[in-house]
mmCIF file of C-alpha atoms in Angstrom:
data_model
loop_
_atom_site.group_PDB
_atom_site.id
_atom_site.type_symbol
_atom_site.label_atom_id
_atom_site.label_comp_id
_atom_site.label_asym_id
_atom_site.label_seq_id
_atom_site.Cartn_x
_atom_site.Cartn_y
_atom_site.Cartn_z
ATOM 1 C CA MET A 225 52.122 33.054 79.520
ATOM 2 C CA LYS A 226 48.671 33.717 80.580
ATOM 3 C CA VAL A 227 45.992 32.024 78.105
ATOM 4 C CA ILE A 228 42.776 34.045 78.041
ATOM 5 C CA HIS A 229 39.648 32.852 75.964
ATOM 6 C CA ILE A 230 37.363 35.421 74.574
ATOM 7 C CA THR A 231 33.824 35.063 73.725
ATOM 8 C CA ASN A 232 30.842 37.647 73.007
ATOM 9 C CA SER A 233 29.769 37.677 76.748
ATOM 10 C CA ASN A 234 33.308 37.930 78.401
ATOM 11 C CA ARG A 235 34.984 40.772 75.877
ATOM 12 C CA ASP A 236 34.170 43.587 78.169
ATOM 13 C CA ALA A 237 35.097 42.333 81.078
ATOM 14 C CA PHE A 238 39.187 41.221 79.900
ATOM 15 C CA LEU A 239 39.050 44.808 78.331
ATOM 16 C CA LEU A 240 39.987 46.136 81.566
ATOM 17 C CA GLU A 241 43.084 43.796 81.785
ATOM 18 C CA ALA A 242 44.332 45.323 78.680
ATOM 19 C CA LYS A 243 47.616 46.675 78.172
ATOM 20 C CA PRO A 244 49.497 48.373 75.391
ATOM 21 C CA CYS A 245 51.304 45.477 73.391
ATOM 22 C CA VAL A 246 52.736 43.863 70.252
ATOM 23 C CA MET A 247 50.046 41.625 68.730
ATOM 24 C CA ALA A 248 50.484 38.439 66.104
ATOM 25 C CA LEU A 249 47.824 37.138 64.611
ATOM 26 C CA GLY A 250 46.685 33.946 62.817
ATOM 27 C CA PHE A 251 45.376 30.639 63.196
ATOM 28 C CA PHE A 252 48.857 29.124 63.641
ATOM 29 C CA ASP A 253 47.466 25.209 63.496
ATOM 30 C CA GLY A 254 50.576 23.355 63.484
ATOM 31 C CA VAL A 255 52.645 26.464 64.506
ATOM 32 C CA HIS A 256 54.883 25.721 61.627
ATOM 33 C CA LEU A 257 58.535 27.705 60.467
ATOM 34 C CA GLY A 258 55.693 30.467 58.788
ATOM 35 C CA HIS A 259 53.795 30.961 61.564
ATOM 36 C CA GLN A 260 57.072 30.748 63.810
ATOM 37 C CA ALA A 261 58.671 33.518 61.133
ATOM 38 C CA VAL A 262 55.418 35.662 62.161
ATOM 39 C CA ILE A 263 56.099 35.086 65.927
ATOM 40 C CA LYS A 264 59.921 35.811 66.282
ATOM 41 C CA ALA A 265 59.190 39.093 63.911
ATOM 42 C CA ALA A 266 56.623 40.235 66.703
ATOM 43 C CA LYS A 267 59.012 39.085 69.494
ATOM 44 C CA ARG A 268 61.757 41.426 68.098
ATOM 45 C CA VAL A 269 59.409 44.638 67.816
ATOM 46 C CA ALA A 270 58.137 43.879 71.046
ATOM 47 C CA ASP A 271 61.517 43.519 72.934
ATOM 48 C CA GLU A 272 62.602 46.694 70.666
ATOM 49 C CA LYS A 273 59.426 48.848 72.073
ATOM 50 C CA LYS A 274 59.575 46.891 75.960
ATOM 51 C CA LEU A 275 55.800 45.734 75.207
ATOM 52 C CA PRO A 276 54.657 42.240 75.947
ATOM 53 C CA LEU A 277 54.082 40.046 72.877
ATOM 54 C CA VAL A 278 50.635 39.144 72.532
ATOM 55 C CA ILE A 279 48.925 36.530 70.043
ATOM 56 C CA MET A 280 45.600 36.690 69.056
ATOM 57 C CA SER A 281 44.043 33.258 67.418
ATOM 58 C CA PHE A 282 41.072 32.183 66.889
ATOM 59 C CA PHE A 283 38.626 28.985 66.828
ATOM 60 C CA PRO A 284 36.684 26.930 65.653
ATOM 61 C CA HIS A 285 38.643 27.186 62.030
ATOM 62 C CA PRO A 286 36.715 29.584 60.293
ATOM 63 C CA LYS A 287 35.892 27.238 57.149
ATOM 64 C CA GLU A 288 34.055 24.792 59.782
ATOM 65 C CA VAL A 289 31.634 28.043 60.884
ATOM 66 C CA LEU A 290 30.748 29.453 57.875
ATOM 67 C CA SER A 291 30.334 25.926 56.003
ATOM 68 C CA ASN A 292 27.892 25.320 58.724
ATOM 69 C CA GLY A 293 29.781 22.449 60.012
ATOM 70 C CA LYS A 294 30.069 20.764 56.202
ATOM 71 C CA LYS A 295 33.687 21.197 56.069
ATOM 72 C CA ILE A 296 35.252 19.531 58.542
ATOM 73 C CA VAL A 297 38.843 20.493 59.471
ATOM 74 C CA SER A 298 41.701 17.992 59.915
ATOM 75 C CA TYR A 299 43.511 19.699 62.995
ATOM 76 C CA LEU A 300 47.288 19.224 63.254
ATOM 77 C CA MET A 301 47.629 20.080 67.015
ATOM 78 C CA PRO A 302 45.255 20.750 69.852
ATOM 79 C CA LEU A 303 45.643 23.999 72.043
ATOM 80 C CA VAL A 304 47.827 22.332 74.498
ATOM 81 C CA ASP A 305 50.068 21.878 72.144
ATOM 82 C CA LYS A 306 49.845 25.913 70.755
ATOM 83 C CA GLN A 307 50.117 27.182 74.090
ATOM 84 C CA LYS A 308 53.659 24.857 74.866
ATOM 85 C CA LYS A 309 55.173 26.438 71.105
ATOM 86 C CA PHE A 310 54.110 29.744 72.222
ATOM 87 C CA LYS A 311 55.330 29.958 75.397
ATOM 88 C CA ALA A 312 58.648 28.597 74.312
ATOM 89 C CA LEU A 313 58.439 31.524 71.602
ATOM 90 C CA GLY A 314 58.269 34.293 74.400
ATOM 91 C CA VAL A 315 54.717 35.191 74.134
ATOM 92 C CA GLU A 316 53.393 36.641 77.410
ATOM 93 C CA ILE A 317 49.720 36.366 76.649
ATOM 94 C CA PHE A 318 47.347 34.242 74.421
ATOM 95 C CA TYR A 319 43.992 35.095 73.553
ATOM 96 C CA MET A 320 41.702 32.369 71.959
ATOM 97 C CA VAL A 321 38.689 34.192 70.371
ATOM 98 C CA GLN A 322 35.425 32.225 69.898
ATOM 99 C CA PHE A 323 35.255 32.215 66.194
ATOM 100 C CA ASN A 324 31.016 32.305 65.541
ATOM 101 C CA PHE A 325 28.665 33.722 63.142
ATOM 102 C CA GLU A 326 28.826 37.292 64.861
ATOM 103 C CA PHE A 327 32.211 37.466 64.863
ATOM 104 C CA ALA A 328 32.654 36.632 61.322
ATOM 105 C CA GLY A 329 29.937 39.419 60.680
ATOM 106 C CA LEU A 330 32.150 42.375 61.967
ATOM 107 C CA THR A 331 33.244 44.579 59.411
ATOM 108 C CA PRO A 332 37.123 44.960 58.922
ATOM 109 C CA LYS A 333 37.021 48.557 60.997
ATOM 110 C CA GLN A 334 34.900 46.722 63.452
ATOM 111 C CA PHE A 335 37.239 43.988 63.858
ATOM 112 C CA VAL A 336 40.267 46.736 64.284
ATOM 113 C CA GLN A 337 38.620 48.649 66.791
ATOM 114 C CA ASN A 338 37.047 45.608 68.928
ATOM 115 C CA TYR A 339 39.831 43.016 69.049
ATOM 116 C CA LEU A 340 43.121 45.339 68.066
ATOM 117 C CA LEU A 341 42.851 48.830 69.362
ATOM 118 C CA ASP A 342 40.370 47.840 72.641
ATOM 119 C CA PHE A 343 43.110 45.010 73.899
ATOM 120 C CA GLY A 344 45.822 47.074 73.632
ATOM 121 C CA ALA A 345 47.576 46.523 69.885
ATOM 122 C CA GLN A 346 50.159 48.991 69.201
ATOM 123 C CA GLN A 347 51.786 47.101 66.201
ATOM 124 C CA ILE A 348 50.693 44.493 64.865
ATOM 125 C CA VAL A 349 52.346 41.490 62.831
ATOM 126 C CA ALA A 350 50.582 38.611 60.916
ATOM 127 C CA GLY A 351 51.693 37.123 57.478
ATOM 128 C CA PHE A 352 51.281 38.398 54.040
ATOM 129 C CA ASP A 353 47.837 36.511 53.230
ATOM 130 C CA PHE A 354 46.333 37.204 56.823
ATOM 131 C CA THR A 355 42.440 38.777 56.248
ATOM 132 C CA TYR A 356 40.370 39.837 58.795
ATOM 133 C CA GLY A 357 36.413 41.223 58.701
ATOM 134 C CA CYS A 358 33.512 39.945 57.002
ATOM 135 C CA ARG A 359 33.947 37.960 54.013
ATOM 136 C CA GLY A 360 37.990 38.410 54.614
ATOM 137 C CA GLU A 361 37.943 42.209 53.010
ATOM 138 C CA GLY A 362 40.604 43.344 55.812
ATOM 139 C CA ASN A 363 44.316 42.768 55.103
ATOM 140 C CA MET A 364 47.321 44.008 56.253
ATOM 141 C CA ASP A 365 47.722 46.675 53.785
ATOM 142 C CA ARG A 366 44.685 48.465 55.344
ATOM 143 C CA VAL A 367 45.281 48.038 58.934
ATOM 144 C CA GLN A 368 46.769 51.519 59.092
ATOM 145 C CA ALA A 369 43.303 53.171 57.965
ATOM 146 C CA ASP A 370 41.177 50.892 59.619
ATOM 147 C CA SER A 371 42.663 52.221 62.735
ATOM 148 C CA ASP A 372 42.438 55.608 61.828
ATOM 149 C CA GLY A 373 46.520 55.711 62.041
ATOM 150 C CA ARG A 374 46.793 54.261 65.487
ATOM 151 C CA ILE A 375 47.952 50.762 64.487
ATOM 152 C CA GLU A 376 51.641 49.947 62.767
ATOM 153 C CA SER A 377 51.454 46.488 60.843
ATOM 154 C CA ILE A 378 54.110 44.257 59.953
ATOM 155 C CA LYS A 379 53.379 42.207 57.123
ATOM 156 C CA VAL A 380 55.808 39.129 56.935
ATOM 157 C CA LYS A 381 56.725 37.634 53.670
ATOM 158 C CA LYS A 382 55.708 34.094 52.221
ATOM 159 C CA ILE A 383 57.968 31.401 54.079
ATOM 160 C CA GLU A 384 58.975 28.883 51.209
ATOM 161 C CA PHE A 385 60.612 25.456 51.025
ATOM 162 C CA GLU A 386 61.972 24.485 47.581
ATOM 163 C CA GLY A 387 59.306 26.797 45.699
ATOM 164 C CA GLU A 388 56.367 25.811 48.046
ATOM 165 C CA LYS A 389 54.782 27.944 50.188
ATOM 166 C CA ILE A 390 54.884 26.842 53.956
ATOM 167 C CA SER A 391 51.138 26.243 55.267
ATOM 168 C CA SER A 392 49.201 24.136 57.494
ATOM 169 C CA THR A 393 47.001 22.537 54.458
ATOM 170 C CA LEU A 394 50.477 21.581 52.950
ATOM 171 C CA ILE A 395 51.447 19.621 56.019
ATOM 172 C CA ARG A 396 47.708 18.112 56.128
ATOM 173 C CA ASN A 397 48.436 17.135 52.645
ATOM 174 C CA LEU A 398 51.323 15.385 53.782
ATOM 175 C CA ILE A 399 50.177 13.628 56.251
ATOM 176 C CA CYS A 400 47.090 12.302 54.357
ATOM 177 C CA SER A 401 49.288 11.307 51.853
ATOM 178 C CA GLY A 402 51.480 9.534 54.417
ATOM 179 C CA LYS A 403 54.696 11.932 53.476
ATOM 180 C CA VAL A 404 55.802 12.279 57.046
ATOM 181 C CA GLU A 405 59.442 12.475 56.148
ATOM 182 C CA GLU A 406 58.985 15.654 54.586
ATOM 183 C CA ILE A 407 57.305 17.260 56.881
ATOM 184 C CA PRO A 408 60.564 18.461 59.305
ATOM 185 C CA TYR A 409 61.294 20.830 56.607
ATOM 186 C CA TYR A 410 57.806 22.986 56.491
ATOM 187 C CA LEU A 411 57.107 22.352 60.570
ATOM 188 C CA GLY A 412 60.645 22.577 61.673
ATOM 189 C CA GLU A 413 60.851 18.786 63.425
ATOM 190 C CA SER A 414 58.754 15.558 62.773
ATOM 191 C CA TYR A 415 54.789 15.535 63.021
ATOM 192 C CA GLN A 416 54.069 14.668 66.625
ATOM 193 C CA ILE A 417 50.440 13.244 68.215
ATOM 194 C CA GLU A 418 49.221 11.941 71.547
ATOM 195 C CA GLY A 419 46.905 9.006 72.299
ATOM 196 C CA THR A 420 45.744 6.568 75.137
ATOM 197 C CA VAL A 421 46.961 3.040 75.263
ATOM 198 C CA SER A 422 44.822 0.306 74.839
ATOM 199 C CA LEU A 423 46.895 -3.322 75.564
ATOM 200 C CA ASN A 424 45.678 -6.737 73.175
ATOM 201 C CA LYS A 425 47.497 -9.916 73.694
ATOM 202 C CA TYR A 426 49.851 -9.015 70.622
ATOM 203 C CA SER A 427 49.574 -5.447 69.981
ATOM 204 C CA ALA A 428 48.519 -2.311 71.367
ATOM 205 C CA ASP A 429 45.615 0.079 69.957
ATOM 206 C CA ILE A 430 46.459 3.748 70.584
ATOM 207 C CA ILE A 431 43.042 6.204 70.914
ATOM 208 C CA VAL A 432 44.698 9.375 69.292
ATOM 209 C CA ASN A 433 43.323 12.094 71.213
ATOM 210 C CA PRO A 434 41.246 15.152 69.292
ATOM 211 C CA HIS A 435 42.433 17.632 67.260
ATOM 212 C CA TYR A 436 45.640 15.608 65.823
ATOM 213 C CA SER A 437 45.604 14.175 62.537
ATOM 214 C CA LEU A 438 46.779 10.323 61.346
ATOM 215 C CA PRO A 439 48.725 9.380 58.551
ATOM 216 C CA SER A 440 47.306 7.633 55.390
ATOM 217 C CA SER A 441 47.193 3.528 55.851
ATOM 218 C CA GLY A 442 50.522 1.879 56.069
ATOM 219 C CA ILE A 443 53.411 0.862 58.067
ATOM 220 C CA TYR A 444 55.533 3.825 59.866
ATOM 221 C CA GLU A 445 58.811 4.106 61.924
ATOM 222 C CA VAL A 446 57.776 6.242 64.893
ATOM 223 C CA THR A 447 59.548 7.461 68.078
ATOM 224 C CA VAL A 448 57.898 6.502 70.843
ATOM 225 C CA THR A 449 58.006 8.415 74.649
ATOM 226 C CA ASN A 450 55.731 7.685 77.666
ATOM 227 C CA GLY A 451 57.712 9.824 79.925
ATOM 228 C CA ARG A 452 60.120 6.985 81.588
ATOM 229 C CA GLU A 453 61.423 5.954 78.200
ATOM 230 C CA THR A 454 61.691 6.360 74.719
ATOM 231 C CA TRP A 455 61.759 3.824 71.906
ATOM 232 C CA LYS A 456 62.045 3.121 68.111
ATOM 233 C CA GLN A 457 58.612 1.442 67.099
ATOM 234 C CA GLU A 458 56.694 0.005 64.139
ATOM 235 C CA ALA A 459 53.206 1.792 63.405
ATOM 236 C CA LEU A 460 50.190 0.006 61.664
ATOM 237 C CA ILE A 461 47.406 2.116 60.550
ATOM 238 C CA LEU A 462 44.542 0.393 59.018
ATOM 239 C CA ASN A 463 41.480 1.769 58.217
ATOM 240 C CA GLY A 464 41.991 4.623 60.542
ATOM 241 C CA GLN A 465 43.192 2.681 63.553
ATOM 242 C CA LEU A 466 46.795 3.252 64.833
ATOM 243 C CA THR A 467 48.098 -0.164 66.072
ATOM 244 C CA PHE A 468 51.363 -1.248 67.772
ATOM 245 C CA MET A 469 52.467 -4.796 67.387
ATOM 246 C CA LEU A 470 54.395 -6.008 70.017
ATOM 247 C CA SER A 471 57.679 -8.340 70.069
ATOM 248 C CA LYS A 472 57.563 -11.429 72.084
ATOM 249 C CA SER A 473 61.486 -11.046 72.801
ATOM 250 C CA ARG A 474 61.053 -7.899 74.542
ATOM 251 C CA LYS A 475 59.589 -6.256 77.674
ATOM 252 C CA CYS A 476 56.153 -4.419 76.614
ATOM 253 C CA PRO A 477 57.188 -0.838 77.969
ATOM 254 C CA LEU A 478 53.615 0.553 77.772
ATOM 255 C CA LYS A 479 50.919 0.147 80.109
ATOM 256 C CA GLU A 480 47.085 0.502 80.272
ATOM 257 C CA ASN A 481 45.540 3.421 79.711
ATOM 258 C CA GLU A 482 48.549 5.526 79.920
ATOM 259 C CA THR A 483 49.138 8.834 77.581
ATOM 260 C CA ILE A 484 52.331 8.448 74.848
ATOM 261 C CA ARG A 485 53.628 10.602 72.800
ATOM 262 C CA ILE A 486 54.322 9.767 69.142
ATOM 263 C CA TYR A 487 56.875 11.140 66.788
ATOM 264 C CA TRP A 488 56.178 10.318 62.845
ATOM 265 C CA GLU A 489 59.612 9.423 61.204
ATOM 266 C CA ARG A 490 59.055 7.849 57.964
ATOM 267 C CA ARG A 491 56.924 5.362 55.717
ATOM 268 C CA LEU A 492 58.362 2.133 55.551
ATOM 269 C CA PRO A 493 58.509 0.339 51.917
ATOM 270 C CA ASN A 494 55.166 -1.787 51.252
ATOM 271 C CA GLY A 495 57.299 -5.252 51.851
ATOM 272 C CA TRP A 496 56.891 -4.343 55.420
ATOM 273 C CA SER A 497 53.039 -3.793 54.945
ATOM 274 C CA THR A 498 52.167 -7.333 54.130
ATOM 275 C CA SER A 499 53.685 -9.160 57.148
ATOM 276 C CA LEU A 500 52.443 -7.141 59.711
ATOM 277 C CA GLU A 501 49.181 -6.871 58.461
ATOM 278 C CA GLN A 502 49.133 -10.369 58.343
ATOM 279 C CA SER A 503 50.170 -10.679 62.087
ATOM 280 C CA HIS A 504 47.171 -7.799 62.791
ATOM 281 C CA HIS A 505 44.573 -9.696 61.607
ATOM 282 C CA TYR A 506 45.721 -12.917 63.134
ATOM 283 C CA SER A 507 46.302 -11.193 66.635
ATOM 284 C CA GLN A 508 42.718 -10.578 66.337
ATOM 285 C CA SER A 509 41.018 -13.767 65.318
ATOM 286 C CA VAL A 510 43.177 -14.513 68.160
ATOM 287 C CA VAL A 511 41.861 -12.163 70.563
ATOM 288 C CA SER A 512 38.351 -12.723 69.235
#
């Protein structure tokens, strides 16, 4: 899969490479089951038309830009994780467009011309609530008019689980409330993050990589992999810090400064919290 970062200054240069395509549009944070429905629908059309499947997404999040940084979005995954998901779903080209005030100021018709038609989109696919152009005035029902009939559009219906719309916002709320065991119903798998190990005498602090979200304070059961082995682990989150308590009876599988991937399985009952938090405070006092 080819990844192309589009900015105001380099847009024209990449137009020379643009070819007819089927394009899926969205922010795709988390690439949850709703997003996957959009991409799979686009893939079916691309295969039928024998055209490449292209994704166009945007960064940073529009809320951050339009609020002048006053609203901070807790991202679910970094760009590298999105790329892996897109590639697995059959995407051939991934356009990542820089979202800024100039881009936000495009009229719907300008957006369609400059970022859909100019990049070869013959058919676009997006969720039912996707909007484009200044103040989100463009929507999937007016794509044909904004393109003067040159682009067909497919609007993917709302994807729900037990009556709730599957969305990145919903998944963020589940993470913030510690309900990690519910996330697979919306994401299609356990929520996962990556971080770097900092070993202490009786514990390991995990420095979480950018653009992941941490659950609320508590004790969690997680699955950890370091590329050599995979194991179950109890994880403590306290005051925004992720810590593993190390077993004295088992050789520590972690190495200083290595990168690990953590899969959040479930929050453990409150009874676990007291003993582990006390152990954590004790280990800190011993180290200091």
